[in-house]
Tab-separated table of C-alpha atoms and ligand atoms in Angstrom:
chain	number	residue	atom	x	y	z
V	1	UNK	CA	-20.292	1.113	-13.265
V	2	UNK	CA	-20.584	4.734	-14.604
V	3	UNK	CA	-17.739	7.642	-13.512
V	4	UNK	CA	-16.366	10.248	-14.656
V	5	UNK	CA	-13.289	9.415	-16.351
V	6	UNK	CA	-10.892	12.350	-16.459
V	7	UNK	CA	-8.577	13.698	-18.975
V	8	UNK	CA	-6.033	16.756	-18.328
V	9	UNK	CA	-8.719	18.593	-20.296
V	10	UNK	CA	-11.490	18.014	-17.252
V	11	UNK	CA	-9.393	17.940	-13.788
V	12	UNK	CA	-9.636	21.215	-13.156
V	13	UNK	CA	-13.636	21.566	-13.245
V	14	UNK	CA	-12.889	18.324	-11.374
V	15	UNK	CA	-10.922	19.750	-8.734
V	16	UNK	CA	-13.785	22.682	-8.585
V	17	UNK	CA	-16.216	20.398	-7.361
V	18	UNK	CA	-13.439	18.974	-4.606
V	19	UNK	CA	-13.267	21.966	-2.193
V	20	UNK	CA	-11.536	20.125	0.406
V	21	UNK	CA	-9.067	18.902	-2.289
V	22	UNK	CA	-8.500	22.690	-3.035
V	23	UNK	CA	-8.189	23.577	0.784
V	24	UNK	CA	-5.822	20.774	1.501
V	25	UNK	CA	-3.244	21.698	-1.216
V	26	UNK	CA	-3.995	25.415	-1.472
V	27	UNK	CA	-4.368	24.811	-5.684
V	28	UNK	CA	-6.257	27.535	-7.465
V	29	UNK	CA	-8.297	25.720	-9.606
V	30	UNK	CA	-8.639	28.104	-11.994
V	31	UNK	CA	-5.010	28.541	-12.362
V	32	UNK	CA	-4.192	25.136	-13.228
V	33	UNK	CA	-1.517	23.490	-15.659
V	34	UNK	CA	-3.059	19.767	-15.494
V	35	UNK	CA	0.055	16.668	-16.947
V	36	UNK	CA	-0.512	13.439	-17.499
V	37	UNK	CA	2.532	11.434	-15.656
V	38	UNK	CA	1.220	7.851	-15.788
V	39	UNK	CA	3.582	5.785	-15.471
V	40	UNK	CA	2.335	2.294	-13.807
V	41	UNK	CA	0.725	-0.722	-15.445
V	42	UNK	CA	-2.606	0.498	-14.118
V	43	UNK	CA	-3.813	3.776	-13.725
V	44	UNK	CA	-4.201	7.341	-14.522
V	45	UNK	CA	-2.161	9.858	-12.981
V	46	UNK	CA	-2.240	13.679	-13.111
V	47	UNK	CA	-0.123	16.463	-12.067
V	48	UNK	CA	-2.011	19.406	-11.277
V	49	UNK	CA	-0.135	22.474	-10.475
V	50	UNK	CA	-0.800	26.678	-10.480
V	51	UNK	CA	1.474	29.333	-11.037
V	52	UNK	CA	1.628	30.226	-7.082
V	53	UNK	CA	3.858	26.910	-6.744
V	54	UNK	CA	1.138	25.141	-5.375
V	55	UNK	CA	0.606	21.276	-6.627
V	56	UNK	CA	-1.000	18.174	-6.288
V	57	UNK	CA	-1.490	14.548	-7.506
V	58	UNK	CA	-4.229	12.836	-9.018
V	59	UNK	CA	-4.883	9.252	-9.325
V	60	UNK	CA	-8.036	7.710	-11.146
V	61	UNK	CA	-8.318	3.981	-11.801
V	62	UNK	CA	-9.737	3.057	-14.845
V	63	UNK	CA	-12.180	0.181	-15.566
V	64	UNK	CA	-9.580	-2.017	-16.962
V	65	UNK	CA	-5.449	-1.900	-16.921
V	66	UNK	CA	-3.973	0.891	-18.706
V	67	UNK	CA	-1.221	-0.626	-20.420
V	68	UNK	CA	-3.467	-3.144	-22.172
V	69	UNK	CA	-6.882	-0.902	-22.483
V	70	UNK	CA	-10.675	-2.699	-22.592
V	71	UNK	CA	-8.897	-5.914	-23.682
V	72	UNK	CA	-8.368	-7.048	-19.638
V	73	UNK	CA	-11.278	-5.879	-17.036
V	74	UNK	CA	-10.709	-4.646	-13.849
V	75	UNK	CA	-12.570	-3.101	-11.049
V	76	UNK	CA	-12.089	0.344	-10.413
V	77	UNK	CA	-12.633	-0.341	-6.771
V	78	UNK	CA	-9.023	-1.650	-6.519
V	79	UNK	CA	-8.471	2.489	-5.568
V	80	UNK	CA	-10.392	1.961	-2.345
V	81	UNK	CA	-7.128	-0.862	-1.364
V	82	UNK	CA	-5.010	1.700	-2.283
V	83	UNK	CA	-6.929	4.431	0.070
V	84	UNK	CA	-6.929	1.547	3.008
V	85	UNK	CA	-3.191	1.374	2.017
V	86	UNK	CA	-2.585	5.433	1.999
V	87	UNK	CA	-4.331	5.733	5.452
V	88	UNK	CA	-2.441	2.735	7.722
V	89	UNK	CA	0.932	4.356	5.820
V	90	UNK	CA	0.039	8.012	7.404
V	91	UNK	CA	-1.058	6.905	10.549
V	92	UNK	CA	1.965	3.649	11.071
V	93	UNK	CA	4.874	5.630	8.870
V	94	UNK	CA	4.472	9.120	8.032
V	95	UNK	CA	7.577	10.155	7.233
V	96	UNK	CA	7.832	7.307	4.367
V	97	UNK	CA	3.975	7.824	2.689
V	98	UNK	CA	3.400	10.760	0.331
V	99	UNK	CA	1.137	13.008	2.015
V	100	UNK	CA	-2.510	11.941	1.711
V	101	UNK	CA	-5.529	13.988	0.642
V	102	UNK	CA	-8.243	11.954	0.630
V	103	UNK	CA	-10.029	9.723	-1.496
V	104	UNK	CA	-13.201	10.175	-3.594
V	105	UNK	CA	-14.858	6.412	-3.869
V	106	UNK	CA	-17.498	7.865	-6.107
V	107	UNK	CA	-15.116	8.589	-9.161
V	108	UNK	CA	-11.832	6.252	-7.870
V	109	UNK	CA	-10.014	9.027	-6.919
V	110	UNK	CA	-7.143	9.178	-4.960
V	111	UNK	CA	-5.189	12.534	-4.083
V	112	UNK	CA	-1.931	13.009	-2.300
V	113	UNK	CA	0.879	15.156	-2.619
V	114	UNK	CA	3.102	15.729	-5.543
V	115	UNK	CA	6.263	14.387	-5.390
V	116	UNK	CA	7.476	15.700	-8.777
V	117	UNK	CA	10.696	16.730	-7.229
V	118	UNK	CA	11.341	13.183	-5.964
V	119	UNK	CA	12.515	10.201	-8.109
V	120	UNK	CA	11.404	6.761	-9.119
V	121	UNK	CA	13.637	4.450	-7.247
V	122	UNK	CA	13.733	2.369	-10.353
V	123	UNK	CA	14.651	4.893	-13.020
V	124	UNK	CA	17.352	6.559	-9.591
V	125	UNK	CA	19.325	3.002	-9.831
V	126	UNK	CA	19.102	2.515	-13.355
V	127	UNK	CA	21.196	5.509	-13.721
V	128	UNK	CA	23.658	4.803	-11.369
V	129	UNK	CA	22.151	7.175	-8.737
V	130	UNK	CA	22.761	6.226	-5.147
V	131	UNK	CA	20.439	7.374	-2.573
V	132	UNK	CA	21.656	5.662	0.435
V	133	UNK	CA	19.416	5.398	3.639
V	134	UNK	CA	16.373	4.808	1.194
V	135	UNK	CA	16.738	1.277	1.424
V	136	UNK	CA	16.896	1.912	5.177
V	137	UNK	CA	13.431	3.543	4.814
V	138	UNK	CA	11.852	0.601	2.817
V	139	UNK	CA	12.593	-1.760	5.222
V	140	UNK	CA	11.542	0.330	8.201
V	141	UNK	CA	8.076	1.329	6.630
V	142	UNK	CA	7.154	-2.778	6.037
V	143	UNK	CA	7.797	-3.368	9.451
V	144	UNK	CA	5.969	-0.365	10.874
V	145	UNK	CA	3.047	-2.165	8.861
V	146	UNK	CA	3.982	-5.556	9.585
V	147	UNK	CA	3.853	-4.692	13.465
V	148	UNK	CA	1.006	-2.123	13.243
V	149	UNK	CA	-1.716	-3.862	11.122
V	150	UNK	CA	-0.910	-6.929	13.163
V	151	UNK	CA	-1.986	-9.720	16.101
V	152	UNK	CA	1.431	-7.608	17.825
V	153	UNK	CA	-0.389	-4.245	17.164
V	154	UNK	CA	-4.282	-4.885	16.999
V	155	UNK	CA	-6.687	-6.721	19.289
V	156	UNK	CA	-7.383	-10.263	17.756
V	157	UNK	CA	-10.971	-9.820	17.208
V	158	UNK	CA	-10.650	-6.786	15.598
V	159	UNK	CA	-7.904	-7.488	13.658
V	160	UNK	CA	-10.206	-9.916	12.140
V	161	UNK	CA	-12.837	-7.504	11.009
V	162	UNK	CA	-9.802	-5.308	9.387
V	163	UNK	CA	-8.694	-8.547	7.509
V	164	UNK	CA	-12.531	-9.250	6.418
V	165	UNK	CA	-12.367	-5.717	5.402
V	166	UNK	CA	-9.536	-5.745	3.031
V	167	UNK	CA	-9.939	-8.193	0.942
V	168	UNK	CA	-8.381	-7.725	-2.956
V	169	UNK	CA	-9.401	-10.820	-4.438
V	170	UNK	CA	-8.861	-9.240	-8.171
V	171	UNK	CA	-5.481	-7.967	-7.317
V	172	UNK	CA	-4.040	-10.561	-5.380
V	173	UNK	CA	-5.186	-12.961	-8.471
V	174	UNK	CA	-3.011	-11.018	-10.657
V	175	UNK	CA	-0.148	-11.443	-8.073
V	176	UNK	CA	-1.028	-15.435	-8.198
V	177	UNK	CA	-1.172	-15.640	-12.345
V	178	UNK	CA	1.247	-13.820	-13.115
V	179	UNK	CA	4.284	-14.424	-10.102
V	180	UNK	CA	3.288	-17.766	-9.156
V	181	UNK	CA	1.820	-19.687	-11.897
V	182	UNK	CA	2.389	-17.900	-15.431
V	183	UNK	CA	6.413	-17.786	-15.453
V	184	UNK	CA	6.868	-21.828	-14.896
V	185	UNK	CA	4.259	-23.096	-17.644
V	186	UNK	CA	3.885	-22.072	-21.325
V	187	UNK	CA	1.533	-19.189	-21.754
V	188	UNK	CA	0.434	-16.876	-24.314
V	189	UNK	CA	1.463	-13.876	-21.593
V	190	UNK	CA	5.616	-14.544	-21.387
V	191	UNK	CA	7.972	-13.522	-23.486
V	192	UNK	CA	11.722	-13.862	-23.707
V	193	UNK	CA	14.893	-13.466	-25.601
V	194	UNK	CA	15.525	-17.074	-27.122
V	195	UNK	CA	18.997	-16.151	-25.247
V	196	UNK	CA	17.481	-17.122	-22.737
V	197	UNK	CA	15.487	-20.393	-23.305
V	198	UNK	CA	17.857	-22.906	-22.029
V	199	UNK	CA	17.584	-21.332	-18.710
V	200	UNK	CA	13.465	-20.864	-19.295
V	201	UNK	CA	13.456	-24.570	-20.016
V	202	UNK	CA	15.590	-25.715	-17.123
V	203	UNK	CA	13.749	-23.867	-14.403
V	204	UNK	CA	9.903	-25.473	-15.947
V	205	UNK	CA	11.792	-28.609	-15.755
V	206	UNK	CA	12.906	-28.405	-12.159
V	207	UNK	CA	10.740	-30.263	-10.127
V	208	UNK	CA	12.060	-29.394	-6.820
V	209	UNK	CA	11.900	-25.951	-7.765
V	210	UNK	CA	8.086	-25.487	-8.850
V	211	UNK	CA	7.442	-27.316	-5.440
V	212	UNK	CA	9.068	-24.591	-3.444
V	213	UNK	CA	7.192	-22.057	-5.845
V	214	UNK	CA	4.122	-23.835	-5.189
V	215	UNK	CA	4.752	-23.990	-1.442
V	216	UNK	CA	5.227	-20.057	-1.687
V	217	UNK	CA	2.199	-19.020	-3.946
V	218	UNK	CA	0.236	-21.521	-1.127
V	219	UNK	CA	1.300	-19.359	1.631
V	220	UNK	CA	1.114	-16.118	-0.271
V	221	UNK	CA	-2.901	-16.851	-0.809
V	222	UNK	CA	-3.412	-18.138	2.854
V	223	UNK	CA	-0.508	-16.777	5.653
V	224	UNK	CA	-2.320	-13.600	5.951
V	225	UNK	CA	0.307	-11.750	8.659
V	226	UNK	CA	-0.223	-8.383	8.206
V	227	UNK	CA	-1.842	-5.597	5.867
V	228	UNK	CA	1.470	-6.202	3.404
V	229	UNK	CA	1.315	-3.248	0.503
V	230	UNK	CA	1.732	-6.565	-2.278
V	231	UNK	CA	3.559	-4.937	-4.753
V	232	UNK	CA	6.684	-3.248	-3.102
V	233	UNK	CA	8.913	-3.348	-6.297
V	234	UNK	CA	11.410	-0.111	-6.864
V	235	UNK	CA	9.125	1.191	-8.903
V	236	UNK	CA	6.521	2.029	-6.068
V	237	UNK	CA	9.053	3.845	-4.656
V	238	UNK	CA	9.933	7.270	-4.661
V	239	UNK	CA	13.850	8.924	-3.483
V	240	UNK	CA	15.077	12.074	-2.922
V	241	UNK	CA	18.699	12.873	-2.415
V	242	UNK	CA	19.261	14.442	1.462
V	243	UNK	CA	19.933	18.524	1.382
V	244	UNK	CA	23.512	19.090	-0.127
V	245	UNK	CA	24.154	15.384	-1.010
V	246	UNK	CA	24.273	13.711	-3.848
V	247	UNK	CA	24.769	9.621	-2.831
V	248	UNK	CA	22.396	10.055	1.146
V	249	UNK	CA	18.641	9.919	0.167
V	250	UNK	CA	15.091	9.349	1.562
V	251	UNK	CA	11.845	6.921	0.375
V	252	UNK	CA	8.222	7.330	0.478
V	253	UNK	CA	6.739	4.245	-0.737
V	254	UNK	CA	3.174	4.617	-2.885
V	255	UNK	CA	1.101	2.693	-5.163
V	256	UNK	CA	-0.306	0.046	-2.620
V	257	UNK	CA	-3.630	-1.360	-4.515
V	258	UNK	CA	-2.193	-4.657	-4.503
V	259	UNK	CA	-2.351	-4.046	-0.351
V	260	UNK	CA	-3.871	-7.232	1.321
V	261	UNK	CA	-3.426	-9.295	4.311
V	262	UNK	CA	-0.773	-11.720	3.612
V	263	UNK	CA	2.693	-12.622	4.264
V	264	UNK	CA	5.211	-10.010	5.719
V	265	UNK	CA	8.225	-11.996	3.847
V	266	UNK	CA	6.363	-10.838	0.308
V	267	UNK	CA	7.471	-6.784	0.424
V	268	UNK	CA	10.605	-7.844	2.182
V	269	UNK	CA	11.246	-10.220	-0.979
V	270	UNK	CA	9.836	-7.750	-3.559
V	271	UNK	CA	12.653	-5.412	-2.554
V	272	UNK	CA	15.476	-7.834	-2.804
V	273	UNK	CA	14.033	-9.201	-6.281
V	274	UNK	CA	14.465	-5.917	-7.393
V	275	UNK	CA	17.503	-5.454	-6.402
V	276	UNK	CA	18.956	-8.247	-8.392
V	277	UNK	CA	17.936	-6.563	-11.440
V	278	UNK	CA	19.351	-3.574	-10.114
V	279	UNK	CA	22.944	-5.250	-9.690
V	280	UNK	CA	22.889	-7.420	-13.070
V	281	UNK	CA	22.337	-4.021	-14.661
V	282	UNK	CA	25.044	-1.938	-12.740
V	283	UNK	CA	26.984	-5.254	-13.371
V	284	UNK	CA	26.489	-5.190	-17.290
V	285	UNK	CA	27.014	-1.301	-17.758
V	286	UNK	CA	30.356	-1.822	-15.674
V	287	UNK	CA	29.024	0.643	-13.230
V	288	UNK	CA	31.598	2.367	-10.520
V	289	UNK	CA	32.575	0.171	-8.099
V	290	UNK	CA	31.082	2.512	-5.017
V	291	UNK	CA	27.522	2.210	-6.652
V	292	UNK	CA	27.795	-1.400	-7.373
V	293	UNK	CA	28.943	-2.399	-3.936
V	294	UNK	CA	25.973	-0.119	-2.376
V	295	UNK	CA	23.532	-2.047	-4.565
V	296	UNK	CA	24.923	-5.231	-3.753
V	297	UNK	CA	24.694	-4.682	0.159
V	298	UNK	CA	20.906	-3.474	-0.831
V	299	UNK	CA	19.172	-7.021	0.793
V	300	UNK	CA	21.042	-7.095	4.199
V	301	UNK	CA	20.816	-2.845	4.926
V	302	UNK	CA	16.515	-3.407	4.216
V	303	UNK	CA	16.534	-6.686	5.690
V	304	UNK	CA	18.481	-5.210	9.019
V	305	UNK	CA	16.338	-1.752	9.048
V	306	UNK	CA	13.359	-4.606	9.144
V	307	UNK	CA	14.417	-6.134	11.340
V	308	UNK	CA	15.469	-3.409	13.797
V	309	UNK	CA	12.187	-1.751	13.616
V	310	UNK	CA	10.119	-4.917	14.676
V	311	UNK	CA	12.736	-5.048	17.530
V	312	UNK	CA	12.001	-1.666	18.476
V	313	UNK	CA	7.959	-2.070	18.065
V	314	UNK	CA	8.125	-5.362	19.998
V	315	UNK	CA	7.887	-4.309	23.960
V	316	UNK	CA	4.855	-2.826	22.638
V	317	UNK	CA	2.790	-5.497	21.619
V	318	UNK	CA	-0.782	-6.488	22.311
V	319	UNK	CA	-0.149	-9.593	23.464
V	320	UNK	CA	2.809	-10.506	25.337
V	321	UNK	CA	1.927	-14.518	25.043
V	322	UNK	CA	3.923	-13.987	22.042
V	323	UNK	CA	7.398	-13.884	23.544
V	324	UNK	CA	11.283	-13.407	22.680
V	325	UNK	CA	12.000	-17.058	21.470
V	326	UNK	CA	8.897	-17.070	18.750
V	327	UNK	CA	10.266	-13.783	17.507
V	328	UNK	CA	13.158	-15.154	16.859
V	329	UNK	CA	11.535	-17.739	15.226
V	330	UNK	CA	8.979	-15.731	13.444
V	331	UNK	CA	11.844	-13.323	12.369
V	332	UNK	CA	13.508	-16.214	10.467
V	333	UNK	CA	10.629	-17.361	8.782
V	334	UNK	CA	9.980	-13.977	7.363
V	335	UNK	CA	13.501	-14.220	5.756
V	336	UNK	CA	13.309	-17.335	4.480
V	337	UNK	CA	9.853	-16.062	2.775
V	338	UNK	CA	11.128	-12.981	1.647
V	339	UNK	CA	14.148	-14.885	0.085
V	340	UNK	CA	11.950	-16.547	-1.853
V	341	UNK	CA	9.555	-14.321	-2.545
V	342	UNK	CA	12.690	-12.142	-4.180
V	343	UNK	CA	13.578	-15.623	-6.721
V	344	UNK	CA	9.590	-15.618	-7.690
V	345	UNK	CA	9.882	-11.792	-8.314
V	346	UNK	CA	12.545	-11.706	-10.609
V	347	UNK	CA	11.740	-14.573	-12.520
V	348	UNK	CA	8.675	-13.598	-13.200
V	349	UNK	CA	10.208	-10.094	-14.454
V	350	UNK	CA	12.310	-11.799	-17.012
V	351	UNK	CA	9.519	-14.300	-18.746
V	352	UNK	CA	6.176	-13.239	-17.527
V	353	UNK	CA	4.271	-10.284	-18.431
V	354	UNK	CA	5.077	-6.757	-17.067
V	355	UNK	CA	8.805	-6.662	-17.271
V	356	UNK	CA	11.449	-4.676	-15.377
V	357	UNK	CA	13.354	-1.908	-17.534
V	358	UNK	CA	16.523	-2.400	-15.525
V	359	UNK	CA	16.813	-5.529	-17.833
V	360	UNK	CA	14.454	-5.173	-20.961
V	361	UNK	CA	16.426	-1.703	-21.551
V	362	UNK	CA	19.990	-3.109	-21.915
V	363	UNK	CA	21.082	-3.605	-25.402
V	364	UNK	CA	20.875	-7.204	-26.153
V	365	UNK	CA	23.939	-8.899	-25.732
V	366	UNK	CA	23.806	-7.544	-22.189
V	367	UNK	CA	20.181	-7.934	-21.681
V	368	UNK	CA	20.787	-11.907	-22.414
V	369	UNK	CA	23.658	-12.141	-20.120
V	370	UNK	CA	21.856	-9.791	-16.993
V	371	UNK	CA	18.542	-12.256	-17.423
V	372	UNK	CA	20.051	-15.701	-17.354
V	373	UNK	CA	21.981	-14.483	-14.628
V	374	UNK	CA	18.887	-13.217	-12.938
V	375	UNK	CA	16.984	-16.590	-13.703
V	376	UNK	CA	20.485	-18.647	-12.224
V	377	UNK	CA	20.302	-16.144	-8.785
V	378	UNK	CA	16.650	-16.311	-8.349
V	379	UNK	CA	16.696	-20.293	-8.520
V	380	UNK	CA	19.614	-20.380	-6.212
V	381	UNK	CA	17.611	-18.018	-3.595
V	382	UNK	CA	13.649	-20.302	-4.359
V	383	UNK	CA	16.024	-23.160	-3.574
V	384	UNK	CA	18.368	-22.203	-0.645
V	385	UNK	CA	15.655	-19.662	1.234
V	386	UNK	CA	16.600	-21.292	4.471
V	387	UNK	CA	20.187	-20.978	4.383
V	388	UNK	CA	20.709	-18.166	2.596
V	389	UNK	CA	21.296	-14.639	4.463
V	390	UNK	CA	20.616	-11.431	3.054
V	391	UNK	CA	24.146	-10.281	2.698
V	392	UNK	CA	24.904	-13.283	0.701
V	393	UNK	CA	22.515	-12.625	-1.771
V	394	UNK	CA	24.402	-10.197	-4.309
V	395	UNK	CA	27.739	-11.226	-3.100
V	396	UNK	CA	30.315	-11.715	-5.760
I	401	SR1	C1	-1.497	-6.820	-14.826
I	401	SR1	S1	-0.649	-5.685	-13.869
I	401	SR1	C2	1.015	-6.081	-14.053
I	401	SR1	C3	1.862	-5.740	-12.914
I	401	SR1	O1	1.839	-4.349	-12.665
I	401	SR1	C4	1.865	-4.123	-11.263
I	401	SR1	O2	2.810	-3.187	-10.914
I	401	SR1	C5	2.085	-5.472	-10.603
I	401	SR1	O3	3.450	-5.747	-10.413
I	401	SR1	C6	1.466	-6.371	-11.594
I	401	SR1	O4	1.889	-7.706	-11.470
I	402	MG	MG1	1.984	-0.407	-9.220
């Protein structure tokens, strides 16, 4: 597969031959200061602004994962998931997808707007910075998709074509290796302090545990519920603090290659796994007791803003066969999932490849305590899915 790769050097001849790109964000090309911002595991990512305060966002993939160059493959047709992604997030949740420009499958190119004056949700809570309501947001915009890519929001048969149509086998591999499969055996991938090994040990040696794993990775590659965006950490998540606030904030959620059609529990559970690392950090930096109590109601305010949205979308749905009592029932599976989802997330943040900088940036004697802690949480939710409830999660 030949494309043009781009550099900051070539985005503006680039953007030349895009006209509609140039229409869209009212850029003068030939006016252009063109950054570099990437930031994710995978991709290339420009920020291409002129001196009339007009901006936008480019994102190229590459023909193999940026953080580890030509040494691991991939498709550069994972961009056309993230388009598919982009376009049911505009049309189901506007108000929580960056705006979207359009896609060009010839070169992998996606462009949306540039949300240089928003914030990585990650890098916000790693600082201590509370945006509350964005939480709130998260959980509304996965059930807005949950609903709306749906058997509750499509016709059956052509829900099927959409599902035929969306496949990520590539993606959703990664998702399987390196979640499911990579964290509980030995493997040249993980890494780990030797602070925590006992902990590494005990969970390979759990036999109960790597069933429930096992039983989650199954449904993850078969349930497939909904167009889910698959990789819903706090990282693919941008805040903003609300007008003349500084602890009120707003989310747009981004980065959805990993989209596919699978379980609505996963993004639900990606969200609270990340929030555990979030809370063992504020935990080990002593953080003020206002942030760490927000952070630590994180999983029940997403969970209930979930939850309340289906509600809402419910009278609404395409077939009313599916009644009150299975939503109920459905509703409780998806926690369950999602609870256990979170456990796979985390663990897999502390020994598998690709890491979580909430953790791997504390100075040692913390990071050993904040991981074995993470490790001892995650178990307890893999374990205790069905009991559990989302405000019990962080609880003290
Ligand atoms: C091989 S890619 C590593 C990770 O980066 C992405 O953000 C996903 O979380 C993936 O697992
Ligand atoms: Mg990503």
């Amino acid at each position: 597969m030949s494309y043009q790769i781009l550099n900051e050097a070539t985005v503006g001849e680039y953007l030349e031959s895009r006209p509609e790109l140039v229409r869209a964000s009212g850029v003068d090309p030939r006016r252009l200061t063109v950054t570099e911002v990437s930031d994710g595991n995978l991709n290339q990512v420009f920020i291409c602004s002129d001196d009339t305060g007009h901006s936008l966002c480019i994102k190229q993939s590459l023909p193999y994962l940026r953080v580890a160059g030509e040494s691991w493959p991939l498709k550069p047709e994972r961009a056309e998931a993230e388009a598919r992604s982009f376009a049911v997030g505009a049309e189901l949740s506007p108000d929580s997808t960056p705006g979207y420009l359009g896609f060009d499958a010839d070169n992998f190119v996606l462009a949306m707007q540039d949300l240089s004056d928003w914030t990585v949700w990650r890098t916000a809570l790693m600082n201590g910075d509370m945006h509350g309501g964005a939480e709130v947001d998260c959980g509304r915009h996965a059930a807005r998709l949950a609903v709306g890519t749906s058997l509750f929001g499509i016709d059956p048969e052509v829900l099927k074509d959409q599902h035929a149509a969306s496949m990520n086998g590539e993606l959703c591999r990664i998702t399987e290796d390196l979640v499911f499969t990579e964290p509980f055996i030995v493997h040249e991938r993980n890494t780990f302090n030797e602070g925590v090994a006992g902990a590494v040990h005990d969970i390979r040696a759990n036999a109960a545990l790597l069933a429930e794993v096992s039983m989650l990775k199954f449904d993850f590659m078969t349930r497939a519920e909904a167009l889910i965006h698959g990789d819903l950490h706090t990282g693919s998540v941008m805040v903003r603090h609300d007008e003349g606030s500084d602890a009120s904030g707003h989310a747009k959620v981004f980065d959805g290659e990993f989209c596919f059609y699978g379980p609505v529990g996963f993004d639900i559970g990606a969200l609270f796994g990340n929030y555990l690392a979030a809370s063992e950090r504020a935990v080990a930096l002593d953080r003020p007791e206002e942030f760490q109590t927000w952070v630590r109601a994180l999983p029940a305010a997403t969970w209930e803003a979930f939850e309340a949205e289906v509600r809402l979308l419910w009278p609404d749905r395409v077939d009313e066969s599916f009644g009150e009592d299975f939503l109920d029932l459905w509703l409780d599976r998806v926690q369950a999932d999602a609870i256990g989802y979170g456990g796979c997330k985390a663990i897999r943040r502390i020994i598998g490849f690709a890491k979580v900088a909430d953790i791997e940036q504390l100075p040692e004697h913390l990071h050993i305590t904040a991981a074995n802690n993470v490790l001892t949480t995650a178990t307890n939710w893999i374990l205790n899915r069905n009991q559990l409830r989302p405000a019990e999660l962080l609880s003290l």
